[in-house]
Short mmCIF file of C-alpha atoms in Angstrom, two decimals:
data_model
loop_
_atom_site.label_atom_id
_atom_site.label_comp_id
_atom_site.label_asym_id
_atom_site.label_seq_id
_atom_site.Cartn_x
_atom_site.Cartn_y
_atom_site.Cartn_z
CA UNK A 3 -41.81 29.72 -20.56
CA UNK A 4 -38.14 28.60 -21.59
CA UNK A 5 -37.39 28.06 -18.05
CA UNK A 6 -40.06 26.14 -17.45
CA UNK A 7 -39.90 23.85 -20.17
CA UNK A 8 -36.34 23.22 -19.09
CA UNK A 9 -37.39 22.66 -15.47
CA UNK A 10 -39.96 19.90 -16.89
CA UNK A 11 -37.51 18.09 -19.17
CA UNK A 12 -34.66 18.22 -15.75
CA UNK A 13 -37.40 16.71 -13.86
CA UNK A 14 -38.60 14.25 -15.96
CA UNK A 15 -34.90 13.31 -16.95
CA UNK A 16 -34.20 12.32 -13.02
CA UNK A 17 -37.30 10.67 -12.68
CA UNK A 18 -36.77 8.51 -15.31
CA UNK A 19 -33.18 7.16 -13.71
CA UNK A 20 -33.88 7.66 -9.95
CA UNK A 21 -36.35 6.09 -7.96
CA UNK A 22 -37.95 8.77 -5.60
CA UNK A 23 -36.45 7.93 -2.26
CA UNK A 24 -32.91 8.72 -3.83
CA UNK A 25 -33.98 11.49 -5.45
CA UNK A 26 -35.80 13.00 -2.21
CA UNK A 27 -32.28 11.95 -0.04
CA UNK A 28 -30.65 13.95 -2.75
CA UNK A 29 -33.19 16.87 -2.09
CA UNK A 30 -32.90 17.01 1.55
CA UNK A 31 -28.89 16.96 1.84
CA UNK A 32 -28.80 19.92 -0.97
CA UNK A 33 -31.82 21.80 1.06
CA UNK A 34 -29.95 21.04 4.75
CA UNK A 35 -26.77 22.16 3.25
CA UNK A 36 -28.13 25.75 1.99
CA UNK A 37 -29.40 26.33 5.44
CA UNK A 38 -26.52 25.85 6.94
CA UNK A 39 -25.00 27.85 4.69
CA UNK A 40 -27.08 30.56 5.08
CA UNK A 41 -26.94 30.19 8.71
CA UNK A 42 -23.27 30.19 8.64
CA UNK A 43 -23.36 33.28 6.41
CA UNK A 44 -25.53 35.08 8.67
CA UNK A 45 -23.25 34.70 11.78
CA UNK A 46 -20.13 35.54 9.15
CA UNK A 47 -21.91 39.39 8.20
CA UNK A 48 -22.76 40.14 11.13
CA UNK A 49 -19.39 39.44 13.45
CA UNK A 50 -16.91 42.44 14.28
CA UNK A 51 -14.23 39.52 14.51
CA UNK A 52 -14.67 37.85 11.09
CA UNK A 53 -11.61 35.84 11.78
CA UNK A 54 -12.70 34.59 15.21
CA UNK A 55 -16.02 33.38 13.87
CA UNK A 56 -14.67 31.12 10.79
CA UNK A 57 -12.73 28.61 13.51
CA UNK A 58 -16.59 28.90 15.37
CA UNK A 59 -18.71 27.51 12.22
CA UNK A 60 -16.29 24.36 12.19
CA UNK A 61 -16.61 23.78 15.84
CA UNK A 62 -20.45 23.71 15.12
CA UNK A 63 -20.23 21.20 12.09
CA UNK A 64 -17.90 19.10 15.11
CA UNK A 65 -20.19 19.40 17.72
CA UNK A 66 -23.23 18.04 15.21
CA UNK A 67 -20.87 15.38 14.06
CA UNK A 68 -20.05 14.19 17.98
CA UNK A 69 -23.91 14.23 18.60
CA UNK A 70 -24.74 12.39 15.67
CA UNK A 71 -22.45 9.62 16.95
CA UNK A 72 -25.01 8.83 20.23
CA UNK A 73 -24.09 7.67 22.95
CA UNK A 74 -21.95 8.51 26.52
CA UNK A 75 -19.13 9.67 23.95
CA UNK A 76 -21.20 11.63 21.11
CA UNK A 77 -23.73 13.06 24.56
CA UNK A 78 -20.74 14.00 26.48
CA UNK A 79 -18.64 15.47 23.74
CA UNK A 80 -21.44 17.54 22.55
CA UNK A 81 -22.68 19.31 25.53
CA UNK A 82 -18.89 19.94 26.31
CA UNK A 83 -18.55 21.35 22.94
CA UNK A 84 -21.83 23.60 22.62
CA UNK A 85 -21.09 24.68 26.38
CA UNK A 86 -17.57 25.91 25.06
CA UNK A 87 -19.08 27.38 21.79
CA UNK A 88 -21.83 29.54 23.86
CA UNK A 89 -19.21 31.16 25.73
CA UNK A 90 -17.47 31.77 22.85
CA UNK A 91 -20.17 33.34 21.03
CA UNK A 92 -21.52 35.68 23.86
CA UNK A 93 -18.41 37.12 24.12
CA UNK A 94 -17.83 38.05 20.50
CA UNK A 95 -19.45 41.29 19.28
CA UNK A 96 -21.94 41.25 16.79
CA UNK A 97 -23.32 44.85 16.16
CA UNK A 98 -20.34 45.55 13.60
CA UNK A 99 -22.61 44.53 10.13
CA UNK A 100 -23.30 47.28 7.71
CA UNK A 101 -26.61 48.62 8.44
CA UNK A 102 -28.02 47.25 5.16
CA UNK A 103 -26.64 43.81 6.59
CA UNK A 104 -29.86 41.03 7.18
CA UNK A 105 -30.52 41.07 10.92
CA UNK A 106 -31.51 37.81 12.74
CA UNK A 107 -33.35 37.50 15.80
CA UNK A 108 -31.11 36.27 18.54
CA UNK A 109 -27.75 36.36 17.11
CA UNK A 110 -25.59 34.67 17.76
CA UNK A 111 -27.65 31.48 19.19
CA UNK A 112 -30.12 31.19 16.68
CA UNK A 113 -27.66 31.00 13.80
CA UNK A 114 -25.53 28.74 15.62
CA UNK A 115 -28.61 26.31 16.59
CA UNK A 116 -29.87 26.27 13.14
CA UNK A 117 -26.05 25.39 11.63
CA UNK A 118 -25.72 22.87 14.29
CA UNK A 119 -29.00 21.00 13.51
CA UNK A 120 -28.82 21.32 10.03
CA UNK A 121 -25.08 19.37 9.80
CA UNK A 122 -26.48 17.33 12.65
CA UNK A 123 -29.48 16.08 9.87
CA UNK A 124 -27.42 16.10 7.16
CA UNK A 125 -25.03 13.45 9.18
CA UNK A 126 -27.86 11.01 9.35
CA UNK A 127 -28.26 10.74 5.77
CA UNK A 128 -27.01 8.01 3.67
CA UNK A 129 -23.60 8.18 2.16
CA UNK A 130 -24.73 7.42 -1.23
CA UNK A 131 -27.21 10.80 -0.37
CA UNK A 132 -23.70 12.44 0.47
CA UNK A 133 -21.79 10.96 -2.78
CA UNK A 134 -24.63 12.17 -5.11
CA UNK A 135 -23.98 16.02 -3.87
CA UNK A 136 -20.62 15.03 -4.35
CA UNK A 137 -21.06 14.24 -8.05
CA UNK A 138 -23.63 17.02 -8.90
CA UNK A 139 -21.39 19.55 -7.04
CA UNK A 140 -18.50 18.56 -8.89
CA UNK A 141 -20.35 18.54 -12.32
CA UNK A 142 -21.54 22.25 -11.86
CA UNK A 143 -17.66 22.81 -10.98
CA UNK A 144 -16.87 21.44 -14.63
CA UNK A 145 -19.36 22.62 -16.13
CA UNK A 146 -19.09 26.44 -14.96
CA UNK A 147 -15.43 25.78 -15.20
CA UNK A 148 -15.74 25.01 -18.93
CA UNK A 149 -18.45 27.48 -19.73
CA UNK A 150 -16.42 29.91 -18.49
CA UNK A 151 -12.74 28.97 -20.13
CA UNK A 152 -14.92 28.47 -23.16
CA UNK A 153 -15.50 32.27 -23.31
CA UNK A 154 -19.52 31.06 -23.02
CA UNK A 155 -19.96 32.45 -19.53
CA UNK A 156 -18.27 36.29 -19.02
CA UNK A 157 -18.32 36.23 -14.62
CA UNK A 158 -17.40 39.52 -14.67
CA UNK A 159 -20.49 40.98 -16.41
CA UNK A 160 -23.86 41.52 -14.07
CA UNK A 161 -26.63 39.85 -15.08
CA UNK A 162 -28.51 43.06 -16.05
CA UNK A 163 -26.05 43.94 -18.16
CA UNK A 164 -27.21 44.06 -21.87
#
């Protein structure tokens, strides 16, 4: 019940300074942004070459920035780009997770697909979508920062810890 109640009063807080098309730009880049993370994290558990695949994930967020741009440039740059990164990827190994590790169909291309399209989106947001998750992100930095320097906020003690 206490989390709901603050979920309501968060909710009705934004919607009573944010009109809802900056408040569902806001949504998307922070929903596009866990994906990729998650799809990034996903390629990251289950490489045998964790230092290989690091150098990989930025060469996807590139190659969605170059197709973002359009045209001969942007087309060119990004087939180049995801050609290179395929070969890449095929030739890393990818059986090396611990066997508790989440699997994923297809690995390595469907990881790399879903980062790729994900940055790809998030590039054709607005920047004010972009300097909003900015803010927010840096807030939660303070915030956690602060809670934490405070003595408020132990991180070394689990959550089911009583």
């Amino acid at each position: 019940p206490t989390c709901a109640w603050w979920c309501g009063m968060l909710a009705a807080t934004l919607a009573a300074f944010f009109d809802v098309k900056s408040l569902a730009s806001f949504l998307n880049i922070g929903v596009l942004l866990s994906y990729a993370m998650t799809a990034a994290s996903v390629l990251l558990i289950n490489s045998c070459s964790k230092k290989k695949e690091r150098p990989m994930m930025l060469l996807a967020a590139l190659l969605a920035g170059l197709l973002s741009m359009g045209g001969t440039v942007g087309v060119v740059g990004g087939i180049g780009m995801c050609c290179f990164l395929v070969f890449i990827q095929l030739t890393c190994g990818y059986k090396c997770g611990p066997p508790s590790t989440f699997k994923c169909p297809g690995i390595p291309l469907t990881p790399m697909v879903a980062l790729a399209s994900n940055v790809y989106l998030m590039c054709h947001l607005s920047h004010h979508a972009w300097l909003r998750l900015l803010l927010v992100s840096l807030l939660v930095f303070l915030l956690h920062s602060g809670a934490v320097c405070l003595g408020v906020l132990d991180p070394k003690k689990d959550v089911g810890d009583t």
